[in-house]
PDB file of C-alpha atoms in Angstrom:
ATOM      1  CA  ALA A   1       7.922   4.754  15.432  1.00 59.00           C
ATOM      2  CA  ALA A   2       6.733   1.568  17.165  1.00 59.00           C
ATOM      3  CA  ALA A   3      10.315   0.878  18.246  1.00 66.00           C
ATOM      4  CA  ASN A   4      10.451   4.357  19.832  1.00 68.00           C
ATOM      5  CA  LEU A   5      13.139   5.582  17.455  1.00 70.00           C
ATOM      6  CA  GLY A   6      12.016   9.185  17.229  1.00 73.00           C
ATOM      7  CA  ALA A   7      14.910  10.627  15.238  1.00 83.00           C
ATOM      8  CA  GLN A   8      14.822   7.833  12.661  1.00 87.00           C
ATOM      9  CA  THR A   9      11.037   8.083  12.356  1.00 88.00           C
ATOM     10  CA  TYR A  10      11.352  11.841  11.902  1.00 91.00           C
ATOM     11  CA  ASN A  11      13.959  11.489   9.142  1.00 91.00           C
ATOM     12  CA  LEU A  12      12.079   8.726   7.325  1.00 93.00           C
ATOM     13  CA  GLN A  13       8.903  10.790   7.386  1.00 95.00           C
ATOM     14  CA  ILE A  14      10.762  13.714   5.823  1.00 96.00           C
ATOM     15  CA  ARG A  15      11.904  11.380   3.045  1.00 96.00           C
ATOM     16  CA  ALA A  16       8.372  10.073   2.531  1.00 96.00           C
ATOM     17  CA  ILE A  17       6.981  13.613   2.306  1.00 97.00           C
ATOM     18  CA  ASN A  18       9.687  14.580  -0.157  1.00 97.00           C
ATOM     19  CA  LEU A  19       8.755  11.583  -2.325  1.00 97.00           C
ATOM     20  CA  ASN A  20       5.026  12.325  -2.141  1.00 97.00           C
ATOM     21  CA  PRO A  21       4.339  15.839  -0.832  1.00 97.00           C
ATOM     22  CA  ASP A  22       0.641  15.642  -1.689  1.00 98.00           C
ATOM     23  CA  ASN A  23      -0.130  12.808   0.730  1.00 98.00           C
ATOM     24  CA  ASP A  24      -2.058  14.315   3.641  1.00 98.00           C
ATOM     25  CA  VAL A  25      -1.592  11.206   5.787  1.00 97.00           C
ATOM     26  CA  TYR A  26       2.194  11.641   5.655  1.00 97.00           C
ATOM     27  CA  HIS A  27       1.880  15.237   6.817  1.00 97.00           C
ATOM     28  CA  ALA A  28      -0.535  14.312   9.614  1.00 97.00           C
ATOM     29  CA  SER A  29       1.790  11.555  10.858  1.00 95.00           C
ATOM     30  CA  TYR A  30       4.758  13.885  10.664  1.00 96.00           C
ATOM     31  CA  SER A  31       2.859  16.486  12.690  1.00 97.00           C
ATOM     32  CA  GLN A  32       2.284  13.913  15.432  1.00 95.00           C
ATOM     33  CA  THR A  33       5.944  12.905  15.406  1.00 93.00           C
ATOM     34  CA  ASN A  34       6.989  16.549  15.770  1.00 95.00           C
ATOM     35  CA  LEU A  35       4.609  17.007  18.676  1.00 95.00           C
ATOM     36  CA  ALA A  36       5.800  13.806  20.379  1.00 92.00           C
ATOM     37  CA  LEU A  37       9.447  14.833  20.009  1.00 91.00           C
ATOM     38  CA  ALA A  38       8.685  18.311  21.351  1.00 94.00           C
ATOM     39  CA  ASP A  39       6.828  16.815  24.304  1.00 93.00           C
ATOM     40  CA  ALA A  40       9.640  14.376  25.073  1.00 91.00           C
ATOM     41  CA  LEU A  41      12.266  17.098  24.904  1.00 93.00           C
ATOM     42  CA  ALA A  42      10.212  19.605  26.911  1.00 93.00           C
ATOM     43  CA  GLY A  43       9.774  17.007  29.654  1.00 92.00           C
ATOM     44  CA  GLN A  44      13.479  16.946  30.400  1.00 93.00           C
ATOM     45  CA  ALA A  45      14.875  18.906  33.319  1.00 94.00           C
ATOM     46  CA  ASN A  46      17.079  21.986  32.898  1.00 94.00           C
ATOM     47  CA  LEU A  47      16.679  22.603  29.180  1.00 94.00           C
ATOM     48  CA  THR A  48      19.351  24.629  27.475  1.00 94.00           C
ATOM     49  CA  ASP A  49      18.414  27.602  25.328  1.00 95.00           C
ATOM     50  CA  GLN A  50      19.124  25.473  22.243  1.00 96.00           C
ATOM     51  CA  GLN A  51      16.801  22.723  23.480  1.00 95.00           C
ATOM     52  CA  LYS A  52      14.073  25.273  24.217  1.00 95.00           C
ATOM     53  CA  SER A  53      14.483  26.610  20.705  1.00 96.00           C
ATOM     54  CA  THR A  54      14.229  23.077  19.326  1.00 96.00           C
ATOM     55  CA  VAL A  55      10.988  22.492  21.243  1.00 95.00           C
ATOM     56  CA  ILE A  56       9.512  25.672  19.774  1.00 95.00           C
ATOM     57  CA  SER A  57      10.610  24.683  16.263  1.00 96.00           C
ATOM     58  CA  LEU A  58       9.117  21.206  16.633  1.00 96.00           C
ATOM     59  CA  VAL A  59       5.797  22.622  17.844  1.00 96.00           C
ATOM     60  CA  GLN A  60       5.703  25.129  14.987  1.00 96.00           C
ATOM     61  CA  GLN A  61       6.440  22.339  12.537  1.00 97.00           C
ATOM     62  CA  ALA A  62       3.708  20.170  14.080  1.00 97.00           C
ATOM     63  CA  ILE A  63       1.196  22.960  13.516  1.00 97.00           C
ATOM     64  CA  ARG A  64       2.421  23.641   9.997  1.00 97.00           C
ATOM     65  CA  GLU A  65       2.271  19.967   8.997  1.00 98.00           C
ATOM     66  CA  ALA A  66      -1.177  19.456  10.525  1.00 98.00           C
ATOM     67  CA  ARG A  67      -2.443  22.516   8.659  1.00 98.00           C
ATOM     68  CA  THR A  68      -0.873  21.210   5.462  1.00 98.00           C
ATOM     69  CA  ALA A  69      -2.615  17.860   5.889  1.00 98.00           C
ATOM     70  CA  ALA A  70      -5.985  19.586   6.349  1.00 98.00           C
ATOM     71  CA  ALA A  71      -5.338  21.828   3.347  1.00 98.00           C
ATOM     72  CA  LEU A  72      -4.357  18.894   1.140  1.00 98.00           C
ATOM     73  CA  ASN A  73      -7.499  16.958   1.988  1.00 98.00           C
ATOM     74  CA  PRO A  74     -10.042  19.376   3.491  1.00 98.00           C
ATOM     75  CA  ASN A  75     -12.769  16.734   3.391  1.00 98.00           C
ATOM     76  CA  ARG A  76     -10.954  14.255   5.648  1.00 98.00           C
ATOM     77  CA  ALA A  77     -12.286  14.578   9.180  1.00 98.00           C
ATOM     78  CA  SER A  78      -9.250  12.866  10.680  1.00 98.00           C
ATOM     79  CA  ASP A  79      -6.969  15.617   9.361  1.00 98.00           C
ATOM     80  CA  TRP A  80      -9.081  18.234  11.145  1.00 98.00           C
ATOM     81  CA  GLU A  81      -9.169  16.096  14.266  1.00 98.00           C
ATOM     82  CA  ASN A  82      -5.386  15.825  14.120  1.00 98.00           C
ATOM     83  CA  LEU A  83      -5.107  19.605  13.827  1.00 98.00           C
ATOM     84  CA  ALA A  84      -7.396  19.940  16.855  1.00 98.00           C
ATOM     85  CA  VAL A  85      -5.194  17.547  18.842  1.00 97.00           C
ATOM     86  CA  ILE A  86      -2.123  19.650  18.024  1.00 97.00           C
ATOM     87  CA  TYR A  87      -3.879  22.874  19.020  1.00 97.00           C
ATOM     88  CA  ARG A  88      -5.351  21.301  22.165  1.00 96.00           C
ATOM     89  CA  SER A  89      -1.890  20.367  23.364  1.00 94.00           C
ATOM     90  CA  LEU A  90      -0.979  24.060  23.211  1.00 94.00           C
ATOM     91  CA  ILE A  91      -3.949  25.496  25.113  1.00 93.00           C
ATOM     92  CA  ASN A  92      -1.903  26.314  28.214  1.00 89.00           C
ATOM     93  CA  PHE A  93       0.932  27.806  26.176  1.00 87.00           C
ATOM     94  CA  ALA A  94      -0.465  29.662  23.158  1.00 90.00           C
ATOM     95  CA  GLN A  95      -3.085  32.366  23.200  1.00 92.00           C
ATOM     96  CA  GLY A  96      -6.014  31.447  20.960  1.00 93.00           C
ATOM     97  CA  ALA A  97      -5.199  27.725  20.896  1.00 95.00           C
ATOM     98  CA  ASP A  98      -8.538  26.947  22.540  1.00 95.00           C
ATOM     99  CA  GLN A  99     -10.436  28.750  19.773  1.00 96.00           C
ATOM    100  CA  TRP A 100      -8.379  27.031  17.076  1.00 97.00           C
ATOM    101  CA  THR A 101      -9.088  23.685  18.742  1.00 97.00           C
ATOM    102  CA  VAL A 102     -12.832  24.332  18.770  1.00 97.00           C
ATOM    103  CA  ALA A 103     -12.843  25.473  15.137  1.00 98.00           C
ATOM    104  CA  SER A 104     -10.891  22.399  14.023  1.00 98.00           C
ATOM    105  CA  MET A 105     -13.099  20.030  16.025  1.00 98.00           C
ATOM    106  CA  ASN A 106     -16.233  21.646  14.617  1.00 98.00           C
ATOM    107  CA  GLN A 107     -14.885  21.113  11.104  1.00 98.00           C
ATOM    108  CA  ALA A 108     -14.156  17.465  11.904  1.00 98.00           C
ATOM    109  CA  ILE A 109     -17.704  17.062  13.260  1.00 98.00           C
ATOM    110  CA  ALA A 110     -19.170  18.692  10.152  1.00 98.00           C
ATOM    111  CA  LEU A 111     -17.287  16.197   8.005  1.00 98.00           C
ATOM    112  CA  ASN A 112     -18.058  13.177  10.196  1.00 98.00           C
ATOM    113  CA  PRO A 113     -21.344  13.969  11.932  1.00 98.00           C
ATOM    114  CA  THR A 114     -21.983  10.405  13.146  1.00 98.00           C
ATOM    115  CA  ASN A 115     -18.740  10.087  15.133  1.00 98.00           C
ATOM    116  CA  PRO A 116     -19.609  10.323  18.850  1.00 98.00           C
ATOM    117  CA  GLN A 117     -15.944  10.487  19.901  1.00 98.00           C
ATOM    118  CA  LEU A 118     -15.522  13.873  18.232  1.00 98.00           C
ATOM    119  CA  ARG A 119     -18.401  15.290  20.267  1.00 98.00           C
ATOM    120  CA  LEU A 120     -17.036  13.707  23.424  1.00 98.00           C
ATOM    121  CA  ASP A 121     -13.634  15.291  22.811  1.00 97.00           C
ATOM    122  CA  LEU A 122     -15.095  18.710  22.072  1.00 98.00           C
ATOM    123  CA  GLY A 123     -17.367  18.417  25.101  1.00 98.00           C
ATOM    124  CA  GLY A 124     -14.312  17.667  27.217  1.00 97.00           C
ATOM    125  CA  LEU A 125     -12.744  20.888  26.040  1.00 97.00           C
ATOM    126  CA  TYR A 126     -15.818  22.876  27.051  1.00 97.00           C
ATOM    127  CA  PHE A 127     -16.025  21.006  30.358  1.00 97.00           C
ATOM    128  CA  THR A 128     -12.426  21.930  31.158  1.00 95.00           C
ATOM    129  CA  ALA A 129     -13.317  25.551  30.374  1.00 95.00           C
ATOM    130  CA  LYS A 130     -16.235  25.211  32.844  1.00 95.00           C
ATOM    131  CA  ASP A 131     -18.850  25.709  30.110  1.00 96.00           C
ATOM    132  CA  TYR A 132     -20.892  22.836  31.489  1.00 95.00           C
ATOM    133  CA  ASN A 133     -23.990  23.615  29.451  1.00 94.00           C
ATOM    134  CA  THR A 134     -22.220  23.347  26.089  1.00 96.00           C
ATOM    135  CA  ALA A 135     -20.244  20.354  27.336  1.00 97.00           C
ATOM    136  CA  GLY A 136     -23.446  18.648  28.418  1.00 95.00           C
ATOM    137  CA  GLN A 137     -25.085  19.289  25.059  1.00 96.00           C
ATOM    138  CA  LEU A 138     -22.133  17.695  23.272  1.00 98.00           C
ATOM    139  CA  PHE A 139     -22.041  14.731  25.662  1.00 97.00           C
ATOM    140  CA  SER A 140     -25.782  14.276  25.143  1.00 96.00           C
ATOM    141  CA  GLN A 141     -25.264  14.268  21.365  1.00 97.00           C
ATOM    142  CA  ALA A 142     -22.536  11.646  21.776  1.00 97.00           C
ATOM    143  CA  VAL A 143     -24.919   9.478  23.808  1.00 96.00           C
ATOM    144  CA  SER A 144     -27.610   9.908  21.144  1.00 96.00           C
ATOM    145  CA  LEU A 145     -25.172   8.783  18.470  1.00 97.00           C
ATOM    146  CA  LYS A 146     -23.969   5.769  20.457  1.00 97.00           C
ATOM    147  CA  GLN A 147     -26.343   4.634  23.181  1.00 95.00           C
ATOM    148  CA  ASP A 148     -23.804   2.278  24.792  1.00 97.00           C
ATOM    149  CA  PHE A 149     -20.973   4.819  24.939  1.00 96.00           C
ATOM    150  CA  ALA A 150     -20.122   4.572  28.644  1.00 96.00           C
ATOM    151  CA  ASN A 151     -17.643   7.452  28.614  1.00 96.00           C
ATOM    152  CA  ALA A 152     -20.227   9.793  27.083  1.00 96.00           C
ATOM    153  CA  HIS A 153     -22.788   8.777  29.724  1.00 93.00           C
ATOM    154  CA  TYR A 154     -20.262   9.360  32.496  1.00 95.00           C
ATOM    155  CA  ASN A 155     -19.262  12.772  31.165  1.00 96.00           C
ATOM    156  CA  LEU A 156     -22.891  13.775  30.668  1.00 95.00           C
ATOM    157  CA  ASP A 157     -23.528  12.860  34.307  1.00 94.00           C
ATOM    158  CA  GLN A 158     -20.561  15.007  35.368  1.00 94.00           C
ATOM    159  CA  ALA A 159     -21.938  17.952  33.371  1.00 95.00           C
ATOM    160  CA  TYR A 160     -25.347  17.519  35.044  1.00 93.00           C
ATOM    161  CA  LYS A 161     -23.672  17.486  38.457  1.00 92.00           C
ATOM    162  CA  ALA A 162     -21.636  20.602  37.667  1.00 92.00           C
ATOM    163  CA  LEU A 163     -24.758  22.408  36.458  1.00 89.00           C
ATOM    164  CA  ALA A 164     -26.732  21.387  39.543  1.00 86.00           C
ATOM    165  CA  VAL A 165     -24.006  22.818  41.776  1.00 72.00           C
ATOM    166  CA  LYS A 166     -24.249  26.070  39.840  1.00 69.00           C
ATOM    167  CA  GLY A 167     -28.059  25.976  40.007  1.00 65.00           C
ATOM    168  CA  GLN A 168     -28.449  25.688  36.259  1.00 64.00           C
ATOM    169  CA  ALA A 169     -30.122  23.210  33.934  1.00 58.00           C
ATOM    170  CA  LEU A 170     -28.812  21.726  30.742  1.00 64.00           C
ATOM    171  CA  THR A 171     -30.369  23.510  27.787  1.00 64.00           C
ATOM    172  CA  GLY A 172     -30.619  22.452  24.180  1.00 56.00           C
TER     173      GLY A 172
END
C-alpha cells in the first residue's frame, strides 16, 4: 500500500482475510483499500460503463467490509470510526449516508468518550449541514477534552460566528 500498488494491496488483503476471516483490522483495512481504489477510478475522465460498475462494486465492498469489521469487534471504536469515514465519503451520492455517518460516529464516541477528534469530526459533519448549534456543542466538548486542541478552538469559533450571523446562541 505504501508503494501505491493498489491492485497488489487489494489481492494481498483478500488473501489475508481468507487466512484469518475473523480479524476485524484486516476487514477495516480492506474497506479503506476498496474506497481508495473506487475514488481513484472515479476520478478518471470519461469512465466506461464497466469502470462505473467497478466503482459501484468497490464502494459496496468498502461498506460491506467496514460493517464486517464493526460486527466482528463491536467494542472497537476505530472500526466504527472507519465505518463512519466510509459513509461520510458517500454523503453526496447515497441517500441516508449522513444519518449512517452520524450513527457510526456516535457509536465510536460511546466506545471512546475521551477522544476529542471524534467529536471534532462529528461536529464538522453538523457544521457542513449548517446545524451550527450541534456543531458548536461538539466542538466545545472537544475543547473540554483537550484544552490545547487548536483545531477544535478554531471550529468552535466558526460555529459561534455562524450562530451570531443567524442571531442565535450556542445552547447546551
